[in-house]
Each structure stands twice: as structure tokens, then as C-alpha cells.
Amino acid sequence: MRKYLKNTIDSLQDVFAAWAGGYPEEEADFKTFLSESKLNTLISCADAERLFYHNGFFAKETSLAVYSLIPVKLKTANKEIALFPQTFYRMNLATSNQPNAQLINVGFAQATTVLNEYYPSKKSYIKENMNKLRSANQAALHPETAQRYYLKQKGNLSEEKKAERREKSRLRMQKYRAEHPEKAKEVYNKSQKKLSDADKFFALLQARKRNKIYREEHKDELSAKRKSKRLALKQENPLLLQQIDKAHNLSANREKSCHDYYMRNKDKIAQKAKENPKTKEYKQRYKAKKRFQTKTGSMILNLLQAIAKSKSL
């Protein structure tokens, strides 16, 4: 299969080459294309070869049945172009006027069956999306004109409308990334490869700054979200929550992060402890715990436990 390298669709041959993804060269390629496209119900491998290489065309009475099997959008080398029935008719007529053009005979009965099965839904889709498909074609085939028109329209919008469009775009992309995480990651990785090491470092600093500001502005909201998520996990799977907490508390950075937090907030922590009425009780417990951890203290603790046990008997 030889690839289709054009970015436009200018002839009937181009239509089928874009549909097939290239030009079949072996009989197996023709058979695969006919089977996957369902064209095998209308034409043979020899007919397909005439389409690709010998100015093959269809009779007016059967061309619509063939068109009903063609995808609405055809992929070129780097773009997608919608193919409308009028365009297909013109290309078919132009091919029929070529020197040595060859008519491809399609049975009327088979054509009618295919037409009734596939054309109504395709016709309905094109009718509902006509403006969108035409705009996409204009943008694909004439990007400079489309860009100028877009900038002109954008310049005529009020600030309120611009903000509304930005919000709609943000929500649309947020939904797309949630539904296609692998695609979002692929796009991100592709953009990262184009950056130099200096640009990556600068982007990292900017992201950290942006995230820090976001966390400060949405502190209460993020805290409530974490608590809600933790409570839900505690109810659904308390053992998993224990494992997560244990792994977190035993992590290599735990001690350092706790120390860093204390150093940054030691005045607040000291003031909070001073205002806590139970601080005195906690200190007494801590001293008792430390006292019983010595060799003599552990012996005394064992004796006290033995006395308490004997009294309970």
C-alpha cells in the first residue's frame, strides 16, 4: 500500500485513495479495502483497480449508492476534509470525461439495497451538521482566510462574550482531557519535547508559582475536598486508608517535611500549645512514658502491672 500524501481531494481517484489510506498495490490490499469499506457488495477487485489507476467512474444511477458508503470526513496527509454528495457527483462526472475513462458496472439491485441501508442516516447527519462541516473544510483548505475571519469575528466581540467563550472552551477541553487522558498526556509530552532545558526549567518555576497561588486562594476548598475524600475512603475501605497512612508516615521525606513545617510555624505551634488546657496533662504523660523507658522504670512498670493483675483476681 502506497501512502496518500496529498492534503487535498481533487478527483475521484483521490477520494478512494484518501478513503483507503493510500494506493493498493497487491491483490490482498484491494481485498482488504473492499471488505472493510463494504464496497465488496458493489464492485470487484478489478473494478477497484480501475478506480485507482484507470479513470474508473460510476453511472449516475448508482453513484449515490457508492457515495453512501464513503465516510463523511476523509483523512488526507495532515487534515480531514468533508465530502459532500454534490462534490462527489462533480468528480465522478469529471472523471467520466477523461480520455480512456472506464465505466464501472454496479448492479441496480445491489445499489438500491446499499442506498436504502446507508444513505438516509448519512443524509440526516450532513443536513444537521452542514454549517459545521463547511466551516471545517474552509479552515482545512484555506487556513489563512479562516484565520483572518476568526480574528475579525473575535475583534467584534465584547469582553463579556470573550470571557464566556473562554470559559466554554476551558470546560470543553477539561471534559476532553478527562475522557481521553492518554491523548492529553501524549499532547503534553509532544509539547515538552520541543522545549529546551532552560524553557522547561522556567515553565516548572512558573507552574510552581501558579500552583502556590492557587492553593493559597482555594485553601478551604481544597481542605474540604481532601477531608471529604478521606472520609469516603474510610467508610468504603478503612484498611486501605490505614495502609496509605502507614506508607505516608514511614516515607523517607516524612521526618524532614515535619521538621521543616515545625521550623516554619514553631511560633504558632508554641502559642497554640500554650493556649491548650490539656498541654500540662500531655507533658506529664510524656515524662511518665520516658521515665518508664529506662531500665529501672521498666522494672517498676512490670511490678505495677503484676500488682494490678493480682488485685483483679
CSV table of C-alpha atoms in Angstrom, one decimal:
chain,number,residue,atom,x,y,z
A,1,MET,CA,0.0,0.0,0.0
A,2,ARG,CA,1.5,3.3,-1.1
A,3,LYS,CA,0.5,6.2,1.2
A,4,TYR,CA,-1.7,9.1,0.3
A,5,LEU,CA,0.5,12.2,0.7
A,6,LYS,CA,-1.8,15.0,-0.6
A,7,ASN,CA,-3.6,17.5,1.6
A,8,THR,CA,-6.4,18.0,-0.8
A,9,ILE,CA,-9.0,15.8,-2.6
A,10,ASP,CA,-9.3,16.9,-6.2
A,11,SER,CA,-10.5,13.9,-8.1
A,12,LEU,CA,-12.5,10.7,-7.9
A,13,GLN,CA,-9.2,8.8,-7.6
A,14,ASP,CA,-8.2,11.0,-4.7
A,15,VAL,CA,-11.5,10.2,-2.9
A,16,PHE,CA,-10.8,6.4,-2.9
A,17,ALA,CA,-7.1,6.9,-2.2
A,18,ALA,CA,-7.9,9.0,0.9
A,19,TRP,CA,-10.6,6.5,1.9
A,20,ALA,CA,-8.2,3.6,1.6
A,21,GLY,CA,-5.4,5.5,3.2
A,22,GLY,CA,-3.3,5.1,0.1
A,23,TYR,CA,-3.0,3.3,-3.2
A,24,PRO,CA,-3.4,-0.5,-3.1
A,25,GLU,CA,-0.6,-2.3,-4.9
A,26,GLU,CA,-1.3,-6.0,-4.2
A,27,GLU,CA,-4.5,-8.0,-4.6
A,28,ALA,CA,-4.6,-8.5,-0.8
A,29,ASP,CA,-4.6,-4.7,-0.4
A,30,PHE,CA,-7.6,-4.4,-2.7
A,31,LYS,CA,-9.5,-7.2,-1.0
A,32,THR,CA,-8.9,-5.7,2.5
A,33,PHE,CA,-10.1,-2.3,1.4
A,34,LEU,CA,-13.2,-3.6,-0.3
A,35,SER,CA,-14.1,-5.8,2.7
A,36,GLU,CA,-13.5,-3.0,5.3
A,37,SER,CA,-15.4,-0.4,3.2
A,38,LYS,CA,-18.3,-2.8,2.3
A,39,LEU,CA,-17.6,-1.9,-1.3
A,40,ASN,CA,-17.3,-5.6,-2.0
A,41,THR,CA,-21.1,-5.7,-2.2
A,42,LEU,CA,-21.0,-3.5,-5.2
A,43,ILE,CA,-17.6,-3.9,-7.1
A,44,SER,CA,-14.8,-6.4,-7.6
A,45,CYS,CA,-11.0,-6.1,-7.2
A,46,ALA,CA,-10.7,-5.4,-10.9
A,47,ASP,CA,-13.2,-2.6,-10.7
A,48,ALA,CA,-11.3,-1.1,-7.7
A,49,GLU,CA,-8.1,-1.2,-9.7
A,50,ARG,CA,-9.8,0.8,-12.5
A,51,LEU,CA,-10.9,3.4,-9.9
A,52,PHE,CA,-7.4,3.8,-8.5
A,53,TYR,CA,-5.4,3.7,-11.7
A,54,HIS,CA,-7.5,3.8,-14.9
A,55,ASN,CA,-10.1,6.6,-14.6
A,56,GLY,CA,-12.9,4.4,-13.4
A,57,PHE,CA,-16.2,6.1,-12.8
A,58,PHE,CA,-19.8,5.2,-12.0
A,59,ALA,CA,-23.1,5.5,-13.7
A,60,LYS,CA,-25.3,8.4,-12.5
A,61,GLU,CA,-27.9,5.9,-11.3
A,62,THR,CA,-25.5,4.0,-9.0
A,63,SER,CA,-23.1,6.7,-7.9
A,64,LEU,CA,-25.2,7.8,-4.9
A,65,ALA,CA,-25.1,4.2,-3.5
A,66,VAL,CA,-21.3,4.3,-3.7
A,67,TYR,CA,-21.3,7.7,-2.0
A,68,SER,CA,-23.4,6.4,0.9
A,69,LEU,CA,-20.6,4.0,1.9
A,70,ILE,CA,-17.9,6.7,1.9
A,71,PRO,CA,-17.2,8.3,5.3
A,72,VAL,CA,-18.4,11.9,5.6
A,73,LYS,CA,-14.8,13.0,6.5
A,74,LEU,CA,-11.8,11.7,4.6
A,75,LYS,CA,-8.3,11.8,6.0
A,76,THR,CA,-5.7,13.4,3.8
A,77,ALA,CA,-2.0,13.6,4.8
A,78,ASN,CA,-2.5,16.1,7.6
A,79,LYS,CA,-6.1,17.1,7.5
A,80,GLU,CA,-9.7,15.9,7.4
A,81,ILE,CA,-12.0,17.1,4.6
A,82,ALA,CA,-15.7,16.5,4.4
A,83,LEU,CA,-17.0,15.1,1.1
A,84,PHE,CA,-20.5,16.3,0.1
A,85,PRO,CA,-22.7,14.5,-2.5
A,86,GLN,CA,-22.5,17.4,-4.9
A,87,THR,CA,-18.7,17.3,-4.8
A,88,PHE,CA,-18.7,13.6,-5.4
A,89,TYR,CA,-21.1,14.0,-8.4
A,90,ARG,CA,-18.8,16.6,-10.0
A,91,MET,CA,-15.7,14.5,-9.5
A,92,ASN,CA,-17.4,11.4,-11.0
A,93,LEU,CA,-18.6,13.5,-14.0
A,94,ALA,CA,-15.1,15.0,-14.5
A,95,THR,CA,-13.6,11.5,-14.4
A,96,SER,CA,-16.1,10.2,-17.0
A,97,ASN,CA,-14.9,12.9,-19.4
A,98,GLN,CA,-11.3,11.9,-19.1
A,99,PRO,CA,-9.6,10.1,-22.0
A,100,ASN,CA,-9.9,6.3,-21.8
A,101,ALA,CA,-12.4,6.6,-18.9
A,102,GLN,CA,-13.8,3.2,-17.9
A,103,LEU,CA,-17.4,2.7,-16.6
A,104,ILE,CA,-17.7,0.5,-13.6
A,105,ASN,CA,-20.9,-1.5,-13.7
A,106,VAL,CA,-22.7,-1.8,-10.5
A,107,GLY,CA,-25.9,-3.9,-10.2
A,108,PHE,CA,-29.0,-1.8,-9.7
A,109,ALA,CA,-30.4,-4.3,-7.2
A,110,GLN,CA,-27.3,-4.2,-5.0
A,111,ALA,CA,-27.0,-0.4,-5.4
A,112,THR,CA,-30.7,0.0,-4.2
A,113,THR,CA,-30.1,-2.2,-1.2
A,114,VAL,CA,-26.9,-0.3,-0.1
A,115,LEU,CA,-28.6,3.1,-0.8
A,116,ASN,CA,-31.6,2.2,1.4
A,117,GLU,CA,-29.5,0.9,4.2
A,118,TYR,CA,-26.8,3.6,4.5
A,119,TYR,CA,-27.8,6.8,2.8
A,120,PRO,CA,-30.7,8.0,5.0
A,121,SER,CA,-28.6,8.3,8.2
A,122,LYS,CA,-25.7,9.9,6.3
A,123,LYS,CA,-28.0,12.4,4.6
A,124,SER,CA,-29.5,13.3,8.0
A,125,TYR,CA,-26.1,13.7,9.6
A,126,ILE,CA,-24.9,16.0,6.8
A,127,LYS,CA,-28.0,18.1,7.0
A,128,GLU,CA,-27.7,18.6,10.7
A,129,ASN,CA,-24.0,19.5,10.6
A,130,MET,CA,-23.8,21.3,7.2
A,131,ASN,CA,-22.5,24.6,8.6
A,132,LYS,CA,-20.0,22.9,10.9
A,133,LEU,CA,-18.7,20.7,8.1
A,134,ARG,CA,-18.4,23.6,5.6
A,135,SER,CA,-16.5,25.7,8.2
A,136,ALA,CA,-14.1,22.8,8.9
A,137,ASN,CA,-13.5,22.4,5.2
A,138,GLN,CA,-12.8,26.2,4.8
A,139,ALA,CA,-10.4,26.1,7.7
A,140,ALA,CA,-8.6,23.0,6.3
A,141,LEU,CA,-8.4,24.1,2.7
A,142,HIS,CA,-7.9,27.9,3.2
A,143,PRO,CA,-6.4,28.3,6.7
A,144,GLU,CA,-5.2,31.9,6.1
A,145,THR,CA,-8.7,33.1,5.1
A,146,ALA,CA,-10.2,31.2,8.0
A,147,GLN,CA,-7.7,32.7,10.5
A,148,ARG,CA,-8.4,36.2,9.2
A,149,TYR,CA,-12.2,35.7,9.5
A,150,TYR,CA,-11.8,34.3,13.0
A,151,LEU,CA,-9.7,37.2,14.2
A,152,LYS,CA,-12.2,39.7,12.7
A,153,GLN,CA,-15.1,38.0,14.4
A,154,LYS,CA,-13.2,37.8,17.7
A,155,GLY,CA,-12.3,41.5,17.5
A,156,ASN,CA,-16.0,42.4,17.2
A,157,LEU,CA,-16.9,40.5,20.4
A,158,SER,CA,-17.4,42.3,23.7
A,159,GLU,CA,-15.2,41.4,26.7
A,160,GLU,CA,-18.2,39.6,28.3
A,161,LYS,CA,-18.6,37.4,25.2
A,162,LYS,CA,-14.9,36.7,25.0
A,163,ALA,CA,-14.9,35.6,28.7
A,164,GLU,CA,-17.9,33.4,28.0
A,165,ARG,CA,-16.2,31.8,25.0
A,166,ARG,CA,-13.0,31.2,27.0
A,167,GLU,CA,-15.0,29.6,29.8
A,168,LYS,CA,-16.8,27.3,27.3
A,169,SER,CA,-13.5,26.4,25.7
A,170,ARG,CA,-12.0,25.6,29.1
A,171,LEU,CA,-14.9,23.4,30.1
A,172,ARG,CA,-14.8,21.6,26.8
A,173,MET,CA,-11.1,20.9,27.0
A,174,GLN,CA,-11.4,19.8,30.6
A,175,LYS,CA,-14.1,17.3,29.6
A,176,TYR,CA,-12.0,16.1,26.7
A,177,ARG,CA,-8.9,15.6,28.9
A,178,ALA,CA,-11.0,13.6,31.4
A,179,GLU,CA,-12.4,11.4,28.7
A,180,HIS,CA,-9.1,11.0,26.8
A,181,PRO,CA,-6.3,11.1,29.5
A,182,GLU,CA,-3.9,9.2,27.2
A,183,LYS,CA,-4.4,11.7,24.4
A,184,ALA,CA,-3.9,14.6,26.8
A,185,LYS,CA,-0.7,13.1,28.1
A,186,GLU,CA,0.6,12.5,24.5
A,187,VAL,CA,0.0,16.1,23.6
A,188,TYR,CA,1.7,17.3,26.7
A,189,ASN,CA,4.8,15.0,26.1
A,190,LYS,CA,4.9,16.2,22.5
A,191,SER,CA,5.0,19.8,23.5
A,192,GLN,CA,7.6,19.2,26.2
A,193,LYS,CA,10.0,17.6,23.6
A,194,LYS,CA,10.0,20.9,21.7
A,195,LEU,CA,11.2,22.9,24.7
A,196,SER,CA,14.9,23.5,25.6
A,197,ASP,CA,16.2,22.6,29.1
A,198,ALA,CA,16.1,26.3,30.0
A,199,ASP,CA,12.4,26.7,28.8
A,200,LYS,CA,11.5,23.5,30.8
A,201,PHE,CA,13.1,24.9,34.0
A,202,PHE,CA,11.3,28.3,33.5
A,203,ALA,CA,8.0,26.5,32.9
A,204,LEU,CA,8.5,24.5,36.0
A,205,LEU,CA,9.1,27.6,38.1
A,206,GLN,CA,6.0,29.3,36.6
A,207,ALA,CA,3.9,26.2,37.3
A,208,ARG,CA,5.1,26.1,41.0
A,209,LYS,CA,4.3,29.7,41.4
A,210,ARG,CA,0.9,29.3,39.8
A,211,ASN,CA,0.1,26.3,41.9
A,212,LYS,CA,1.2,28.0,45.1
A,213,ILE,CA,-1.1,31.0,44.4
A,214,TYR,CA,-4.0,28.6,43.6
A,215,ARG,CA,-3.5,26.6,46.8
A,216,GLU,CA,-3.5,29.8,48.9
A,217,GLU,CA,-6.6,31.2,47.2
A,218,HIS,CA,-8.5,27.9,47.5
A,219,LYS,CA,-7.1,26.6,50.8
A,220,ASP,CA,-10.5,26.0,52.4
A,221,GLU,CA,-12.0,24.4,49.3
A,222,LEU,CA,-9.0,22.0,48.8
A,223,SER,CA,-9.0,21.1,52.5
A,224,ALA,CA,-12.7,20.3,52.5
A,225,LYS,CA,-12.3,18.2,49.3
A,226,ARG,CA,-9.4,16.2,50.9
A,227,LYS,CA,-11.4,15.6,54.1
A,228,SER,CA,-14.4,14.5,52.1
A,229,LYS,CA,-12.3,12.1,50.0
A,230,ARG,CA,-10.7,10.7,53.1
A,231,LEU,CA,-14.0,10.2,54.9
A,232,ALA,CA,-15.4,8.4,51.9
A,233,LEU,CA,-12.4,6.1,51.7
A,234,LYS,CA,-12.6,5.5,55.4
A,235,GLN,CA,-16.2,4.3,55.0
A,236,GLU,CA,-15.6,2.3,51.9
A,237,ASN,CA,-12.2,0.7,52.6
A,238,PRO,CA,-10.7,1.5,56.1
A,239,LEU,CA,-7.9,-1.0,55.7
A,240,LEU,CA,-6.7,0.7,52.5
A,241,LEU,CA,-6.7,4.1,54.3
A,242,GLN,CA,-4.6,2.6,57.1
A,243,GLN,CA,-2.1,1.3,54.6
A,244,ILE,CA,-1.9,4.7,52.9
A,245,ASP,CA,-1.4,6.5,56.2
A,246,LYS,CA,1.3,4.0,57.3
A,247,ALA,CA,3.2,4.3,54.0
A,248,HIS,CA,2.9,8.1,54.2
A,249,ASN,CA,4.2,8.2,57.8
A,250,LEU,CA,7.1,5.9,57.0
A,251,SER,CA,8.2,7.7,53.9
A,252,ALA,CA,11.8,8.9,53.7
A,253,ASN,CA,10.7,12.6,53.5
A,254,ARG,CA,8.2,12.5,56.3
A,255,GLU,CA,10.7,13.4,59.1
A,256,LYS,CA,12.2,16.2,57.0
A,257,SER,CA,8.9,17.6,56.0
A,258,CYS,CA,7.6,17.6,59.6
A,259,HIS,CA,10.8,19.3,60.8
A,260,ASP,CA,10.6,21.9,58.0
A,261,TYR,CA,6.9,22.6,58.9
A,262,TYR,CA,7.8,23.0,62.6
A,263,MET,CA,10.6,25.4,61.8
A,264,ARG,CA,8.3,27.5,59.6
A,265,ASN,CA,5.5,27.5,62.2
A,266,LYS,CA,7.1,27.0,65.6
A,267,ASP,CA,5.9,30.3,67.0
A,268,LYS,CA,2.3,29.4,66.0
A,269,ILE,CA,2.7,25.9,67.4
A,270,ALA,CA,4.1,27.1,70.7
A,271,GLN,CA,1.3,29.7,71.1
A,272,LYS,CA,-1.4,27.0,70.3
A,273,ALA,CA,0.2,24.6,72.8
A,274,LYS,CA,0.2,27.4,75.4
A,275,GLU,CA,-3.5,28.1,74.9
A,276,ASN,CA,-4.4,24.4,75.0
A,277,PRO,CA,-5.7,23.5,78.6
A,278,LYS,CA,-4.5,19.8,78.1
A,279,THR,CA,-0.9,20.7,77.3
A,280,LYS,CA,0.1,20.2,81.0
A,281,GLU,CA,-1.5,16.8,81.1
A,282,TYR,CA,0.2,15.8,77.8
A,283,LYS,CA,3.6,16.8,79.3
A,284,GLN,CA,3.1,14.8,82.4
A,285,ARG,CA,2.2,11.7,80.3
A,286,TYR,CA,5.3,12.2,78.2
A,287,LYS,CA,7.5,12.5,81.2
A,288,ALA,CA,6.0,9.3,82.7
A,289,LYS,CA,6.4,7.5,79.4
A,290,LYS,CA,10.1,8.5,79.2
A,291,ARG,CA,10.6,7.6,82.9
A,292,PHE,CA,9.3,4.0,82.4
A,293,GLN,CA,11.5,3.6,79.3
A,294,THR,CA,14.7,3.4,81.4
A,295,LYS,CA,15.9,0.1,82.8
A,296,THR,CA,14.7,0.9,86.4
A,297,GLY,CA,11.5,2.4,85.0
A,298,SER,CA,10.7,-0.8,83.1
A,299,MET,CA,11.2,-2.9,86.2
A,300,ILE,CA,8.8,-0.6,88.2
A,301,LEU,CA,6.3,-0.8,85.3
A,302,ASN,CA,6.4,-4.6,85.4
A,303,LEU,CA,5.9,-4.6,89.2
A,304,LEU,CA,2.9,-2.2,88.9
A,305,GLN,CA,1.4,-4.4,86.2
A,306,ALA,CA,1.8,-7.5,88.3
A,307,ILE,CA,0.2,-5.8,91.3
A,308,ALA,CA,-2.7,-4.6,89.2
A,309,LYS,CA,-3.2,-8.1,87.8
A,310,SER,CA,-3.1,-9.8,91.3
A,311,LYS,CA,-5.7,-7.3,92.6
A,312,SER,CA,-8.0,-8.1,89.7
A,313,LEU,CA,-8.0,-11.8,90.5
